One Martini backbone bead per residue (centre of mass of N, CA, C, O) as a GRO file, in nm:
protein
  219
    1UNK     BB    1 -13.054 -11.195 -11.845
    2UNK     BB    2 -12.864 -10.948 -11.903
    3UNK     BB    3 -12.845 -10.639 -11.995
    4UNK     BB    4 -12.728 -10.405 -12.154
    5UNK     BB    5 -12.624 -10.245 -11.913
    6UNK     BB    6 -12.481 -10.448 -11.776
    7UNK     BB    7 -12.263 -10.524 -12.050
    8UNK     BB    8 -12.169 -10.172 -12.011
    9UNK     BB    9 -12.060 -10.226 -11.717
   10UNK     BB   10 -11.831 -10.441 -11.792
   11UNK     BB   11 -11.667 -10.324 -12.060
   12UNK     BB   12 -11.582 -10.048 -11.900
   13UNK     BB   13 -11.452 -10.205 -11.667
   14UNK     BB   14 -11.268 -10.368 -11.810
   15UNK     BB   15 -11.089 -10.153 -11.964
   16UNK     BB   16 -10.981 -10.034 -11.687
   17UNK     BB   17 -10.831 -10.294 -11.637
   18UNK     BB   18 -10.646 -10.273 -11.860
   19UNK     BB   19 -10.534 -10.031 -11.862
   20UNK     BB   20 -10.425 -10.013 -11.589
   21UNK     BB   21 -10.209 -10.248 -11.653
   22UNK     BB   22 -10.063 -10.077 -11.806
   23UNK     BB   23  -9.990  -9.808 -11.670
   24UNK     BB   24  -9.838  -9.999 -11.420
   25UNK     BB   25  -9.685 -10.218 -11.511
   26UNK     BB   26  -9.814 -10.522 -11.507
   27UNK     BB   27  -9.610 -10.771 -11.470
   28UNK     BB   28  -9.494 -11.117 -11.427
   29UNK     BB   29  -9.169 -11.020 -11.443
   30UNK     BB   30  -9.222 -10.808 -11.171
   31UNK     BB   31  -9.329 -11.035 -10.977
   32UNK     BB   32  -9.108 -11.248 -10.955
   33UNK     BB   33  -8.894 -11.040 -10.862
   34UNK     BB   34  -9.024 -10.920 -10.603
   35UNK     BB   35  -9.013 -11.147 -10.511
   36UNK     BB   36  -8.705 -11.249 -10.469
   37UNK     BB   37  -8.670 -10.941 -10.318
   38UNK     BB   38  -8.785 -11.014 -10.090
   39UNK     BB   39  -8.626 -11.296 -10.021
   40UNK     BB   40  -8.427 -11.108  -9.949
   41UNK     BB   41  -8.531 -10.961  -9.727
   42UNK     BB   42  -8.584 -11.149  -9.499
   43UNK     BB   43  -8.292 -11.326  -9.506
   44UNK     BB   44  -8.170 -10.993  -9.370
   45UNK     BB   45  -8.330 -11.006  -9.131
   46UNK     BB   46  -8.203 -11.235  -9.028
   47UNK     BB   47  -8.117 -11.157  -8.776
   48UNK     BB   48  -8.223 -10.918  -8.571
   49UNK     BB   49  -8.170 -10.589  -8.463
   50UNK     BB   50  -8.155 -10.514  -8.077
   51UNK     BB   51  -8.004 -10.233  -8.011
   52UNK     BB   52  -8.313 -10.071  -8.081
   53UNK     BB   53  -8.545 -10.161  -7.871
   54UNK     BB   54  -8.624  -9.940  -7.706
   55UNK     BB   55  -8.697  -9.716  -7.871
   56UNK     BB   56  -8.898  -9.895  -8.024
   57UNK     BB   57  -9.080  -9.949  -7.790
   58UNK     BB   58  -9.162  -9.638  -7.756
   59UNK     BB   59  -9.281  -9.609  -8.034
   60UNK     BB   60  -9.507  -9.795  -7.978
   61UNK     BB   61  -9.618  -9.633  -7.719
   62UNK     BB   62  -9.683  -9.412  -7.843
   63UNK     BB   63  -9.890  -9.510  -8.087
   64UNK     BB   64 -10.058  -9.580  -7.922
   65UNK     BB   65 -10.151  -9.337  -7.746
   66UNK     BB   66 -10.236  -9.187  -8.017
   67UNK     BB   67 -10.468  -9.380  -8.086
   68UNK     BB   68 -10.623  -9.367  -7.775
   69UNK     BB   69 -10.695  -9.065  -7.780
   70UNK     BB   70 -10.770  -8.990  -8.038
   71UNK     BB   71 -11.043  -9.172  -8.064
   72UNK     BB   72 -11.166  -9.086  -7.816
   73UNK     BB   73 -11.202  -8.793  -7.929
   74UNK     BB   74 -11.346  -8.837  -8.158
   75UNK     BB   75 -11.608  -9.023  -8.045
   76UNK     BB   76 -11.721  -8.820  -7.909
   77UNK     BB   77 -11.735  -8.586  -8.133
   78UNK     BB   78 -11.948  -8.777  -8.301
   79UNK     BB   79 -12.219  -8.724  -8.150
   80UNK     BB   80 -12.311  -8.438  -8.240
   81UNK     BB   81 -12.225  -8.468  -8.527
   82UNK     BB   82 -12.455  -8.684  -8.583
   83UNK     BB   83 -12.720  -8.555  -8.432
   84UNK     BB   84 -12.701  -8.300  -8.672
   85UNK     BB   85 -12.694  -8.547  -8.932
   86UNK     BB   86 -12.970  -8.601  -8.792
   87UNK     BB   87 -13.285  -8.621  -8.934
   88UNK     BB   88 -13.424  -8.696  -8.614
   89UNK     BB   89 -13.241  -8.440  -8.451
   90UNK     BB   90 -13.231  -8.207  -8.609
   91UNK     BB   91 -13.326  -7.870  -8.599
   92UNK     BB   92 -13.208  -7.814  -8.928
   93UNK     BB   93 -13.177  -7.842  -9.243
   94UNK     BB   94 -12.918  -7.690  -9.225
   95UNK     BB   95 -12.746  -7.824  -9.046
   96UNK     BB   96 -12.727  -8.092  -9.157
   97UNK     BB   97 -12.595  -8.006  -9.410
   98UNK     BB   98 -12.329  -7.896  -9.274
   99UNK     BB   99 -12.258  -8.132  -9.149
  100UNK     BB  100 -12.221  -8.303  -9.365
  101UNK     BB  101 -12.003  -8.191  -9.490
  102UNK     BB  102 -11.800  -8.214  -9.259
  103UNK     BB  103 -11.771  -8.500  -9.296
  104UNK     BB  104 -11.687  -8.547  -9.564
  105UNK     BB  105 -11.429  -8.392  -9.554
  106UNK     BB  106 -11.297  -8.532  -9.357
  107UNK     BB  107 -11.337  -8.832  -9.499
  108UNK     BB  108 -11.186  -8.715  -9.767
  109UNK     BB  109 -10.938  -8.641  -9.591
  110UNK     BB  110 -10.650  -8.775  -9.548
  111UNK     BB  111 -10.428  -8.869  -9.264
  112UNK     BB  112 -10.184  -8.751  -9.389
  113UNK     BB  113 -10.286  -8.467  -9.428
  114UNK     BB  114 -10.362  -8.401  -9.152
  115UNK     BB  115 -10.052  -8.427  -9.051
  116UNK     BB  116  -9.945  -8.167  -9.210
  117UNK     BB  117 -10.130  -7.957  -9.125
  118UNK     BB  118 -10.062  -8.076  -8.785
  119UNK     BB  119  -9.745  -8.003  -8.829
  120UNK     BB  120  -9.725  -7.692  -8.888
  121UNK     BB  121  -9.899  -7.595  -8.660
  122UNK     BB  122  -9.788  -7.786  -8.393
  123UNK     BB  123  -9.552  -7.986  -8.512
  124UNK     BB  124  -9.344  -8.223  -8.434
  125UNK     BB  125  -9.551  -8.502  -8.322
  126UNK     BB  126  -9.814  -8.640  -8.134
  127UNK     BB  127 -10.016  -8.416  -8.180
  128UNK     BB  128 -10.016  -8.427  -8.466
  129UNK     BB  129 -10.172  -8.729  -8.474
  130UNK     BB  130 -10.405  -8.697  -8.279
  131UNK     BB  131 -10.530  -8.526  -8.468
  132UNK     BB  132 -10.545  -8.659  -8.729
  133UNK     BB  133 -10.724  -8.890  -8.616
  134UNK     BB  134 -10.977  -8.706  -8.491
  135UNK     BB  135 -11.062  -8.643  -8.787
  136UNK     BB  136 -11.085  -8.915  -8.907
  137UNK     BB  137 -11.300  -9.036  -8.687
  138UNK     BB  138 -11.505  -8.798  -8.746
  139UNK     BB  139 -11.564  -8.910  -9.035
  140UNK     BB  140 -11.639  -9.193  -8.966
  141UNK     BB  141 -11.802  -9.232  -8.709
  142UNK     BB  142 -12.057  -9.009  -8.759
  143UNK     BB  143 -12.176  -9.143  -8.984
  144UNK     BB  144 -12.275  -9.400  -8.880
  145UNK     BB  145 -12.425  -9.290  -8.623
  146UNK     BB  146 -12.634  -9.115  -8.825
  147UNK     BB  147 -12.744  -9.367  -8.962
  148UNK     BB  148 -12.816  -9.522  -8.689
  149UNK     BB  149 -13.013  -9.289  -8.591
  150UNK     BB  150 -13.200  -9.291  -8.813
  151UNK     BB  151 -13.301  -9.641  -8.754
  152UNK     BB  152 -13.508  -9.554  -8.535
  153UNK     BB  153 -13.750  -9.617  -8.350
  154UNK     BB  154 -14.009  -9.373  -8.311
  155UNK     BB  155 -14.157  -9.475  -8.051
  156UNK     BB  156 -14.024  -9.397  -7.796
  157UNK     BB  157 -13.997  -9.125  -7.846
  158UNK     BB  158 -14.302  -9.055  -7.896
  159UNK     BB  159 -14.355  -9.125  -7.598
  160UNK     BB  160 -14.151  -8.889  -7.458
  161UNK     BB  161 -14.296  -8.660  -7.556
  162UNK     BB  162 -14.635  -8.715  -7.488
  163UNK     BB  163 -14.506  -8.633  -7.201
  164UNK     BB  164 -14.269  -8.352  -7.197
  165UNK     BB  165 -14.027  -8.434  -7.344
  166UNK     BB  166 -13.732  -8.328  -7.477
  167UNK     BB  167 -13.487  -8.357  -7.641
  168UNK     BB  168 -13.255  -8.434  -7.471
  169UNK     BB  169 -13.438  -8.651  -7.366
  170UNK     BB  170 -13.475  -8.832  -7.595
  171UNK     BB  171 -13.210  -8.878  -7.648
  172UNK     BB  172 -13.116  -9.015  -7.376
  173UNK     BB  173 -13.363  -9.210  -7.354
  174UNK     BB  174 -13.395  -9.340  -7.701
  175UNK     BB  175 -13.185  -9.306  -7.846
  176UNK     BB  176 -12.861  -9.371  -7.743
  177UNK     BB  177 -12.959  -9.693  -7.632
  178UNK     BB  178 -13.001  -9.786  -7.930
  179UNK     BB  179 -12.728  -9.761  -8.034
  180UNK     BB  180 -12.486  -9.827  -7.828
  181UNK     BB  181 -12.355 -10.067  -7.984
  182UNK     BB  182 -12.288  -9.948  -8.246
  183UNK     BB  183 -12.110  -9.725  -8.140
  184UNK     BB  184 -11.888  -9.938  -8.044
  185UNK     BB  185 -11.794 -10.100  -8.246
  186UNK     BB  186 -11.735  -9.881  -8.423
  187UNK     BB  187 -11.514  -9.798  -8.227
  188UNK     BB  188 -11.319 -10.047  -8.246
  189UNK     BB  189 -11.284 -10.010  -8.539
  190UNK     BB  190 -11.112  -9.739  -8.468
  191UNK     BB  191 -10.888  -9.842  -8.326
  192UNK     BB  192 -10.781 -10.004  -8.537
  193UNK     BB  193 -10.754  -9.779  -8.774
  194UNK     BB  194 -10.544  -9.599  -8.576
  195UNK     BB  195 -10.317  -9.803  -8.568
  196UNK     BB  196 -10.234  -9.823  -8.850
  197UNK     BB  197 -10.191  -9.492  -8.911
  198UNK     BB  198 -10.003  -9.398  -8.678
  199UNK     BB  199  -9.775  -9.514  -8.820
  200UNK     BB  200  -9.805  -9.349  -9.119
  201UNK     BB  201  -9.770  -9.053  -8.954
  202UNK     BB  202  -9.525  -9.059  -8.913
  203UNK     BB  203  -9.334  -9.042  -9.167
  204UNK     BB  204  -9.490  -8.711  -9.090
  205UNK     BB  205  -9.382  -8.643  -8.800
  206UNK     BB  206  -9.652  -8.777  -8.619
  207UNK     BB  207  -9.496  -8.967  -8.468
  208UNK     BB  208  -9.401  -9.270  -8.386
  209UNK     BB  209  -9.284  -9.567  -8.552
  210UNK     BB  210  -9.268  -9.392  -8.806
  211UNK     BB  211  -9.006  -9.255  -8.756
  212UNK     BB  212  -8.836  -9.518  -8.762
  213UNK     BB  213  -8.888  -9.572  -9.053
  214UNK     BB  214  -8.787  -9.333  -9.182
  215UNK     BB  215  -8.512  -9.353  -9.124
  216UNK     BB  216  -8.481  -9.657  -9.212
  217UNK     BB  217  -8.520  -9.534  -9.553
  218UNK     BB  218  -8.286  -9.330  -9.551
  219UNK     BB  219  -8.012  -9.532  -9.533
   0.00000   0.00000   0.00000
């Protein structure tokens, strides 16, 4: 039998879905037309106009390398802030503490807020997207890491420990080959998740597929 607290968190849960109905004016009639002008929208893409495949090609390879890229350094640069984030490798309580404030923070803010900020930095451009992936990558990648670094059994540390080696030892020795697999995985799915990203990161000018698709919006 589910407890009061549990049927108070279904009811306040379902009131939320409720309203949200309501404000967004989700009605069944307003579904039916969407699809509509979807099947409408489709059966004037095709066939498809192939005058700007050049372009489009090119602009899917830039995508690419901004995606590609801008991982590869944010993943790089996650094992730091990660080492610094996690309970067992970092130096001192209060590094851990601003470190983990600054993961949360990039993981916090917005993908596309990142590349409008990195848009007036250094204008508009592939740069502008790299970093903006970068500073996502390192949200997202480096509490992952941090998490399973901390998961680490401490046995092989502190084997490496009462041999007479350092820290730096003990991390390269015991601590990141064992979590090597996971933080592998971790990144492959960064990728994944920056090929999404750098599509929408065009959109405000941050180079790749996004920047004609806006055009494309525009007309």
């Amino acid at each position: 039998m589910p407890s009061p607290f549990t049927w108070g968190v279904v009811l306040i849960f379902l009131a939320l879905f409720i309203q949200g109905v309501m404000a967004t004016n989700l009605t069944l009639e307003r579904l039916l037309r969407g699809g509509v002008n979807l099947a409408h929208f489709i059966g004037r893409a095709f066939p498809p106009d192939l005058a700007d495949l050049d372009v489009l090609a090119w602009s899917m390879y830039e995508t690419l390398n901004i995606a590609i890229v801008g991982v590869t350094i944010g993943v790089i640069l996650s094992v730091p802030f990660a080492l610094l984030a996690a309970r067992n490798t970092s130096p001192a309580p209060w590094v851990r503490s601003i470190t983990r404030l600054m993961i949360a923070t990039m993981r916090t803010i917005p993908d596309l807020i990142w590349a409008l900020i990195f848009v007036v930095a250094v204008g508009l451009g592939p740069i502008a997207g790299v970093l903006a992936i970068v500073m996502d990558t390192i949200g997202f990648a480096a509490r992952f890491f941090s998490e399973r670094i901390e998961e680490v059994h401490p046995g092989p540390s502190e084997a490496l420990s009462a041999t007479g080696a350092g820290r730096l030892s003990v991390i390269g020795g015991a601590i990141l080959p064992e979590t090597l697999a996971s933080m592998t995985a971790t990144s492959l799915y960064s990728v994944e998740k920056a090929l999404r990203s750098a599509v929408t990161l065009g959109l405000v000018g941050a180079g790749g597929i996004g920047v004609e698709l806006a055009a494309a919006m525009r007309l």
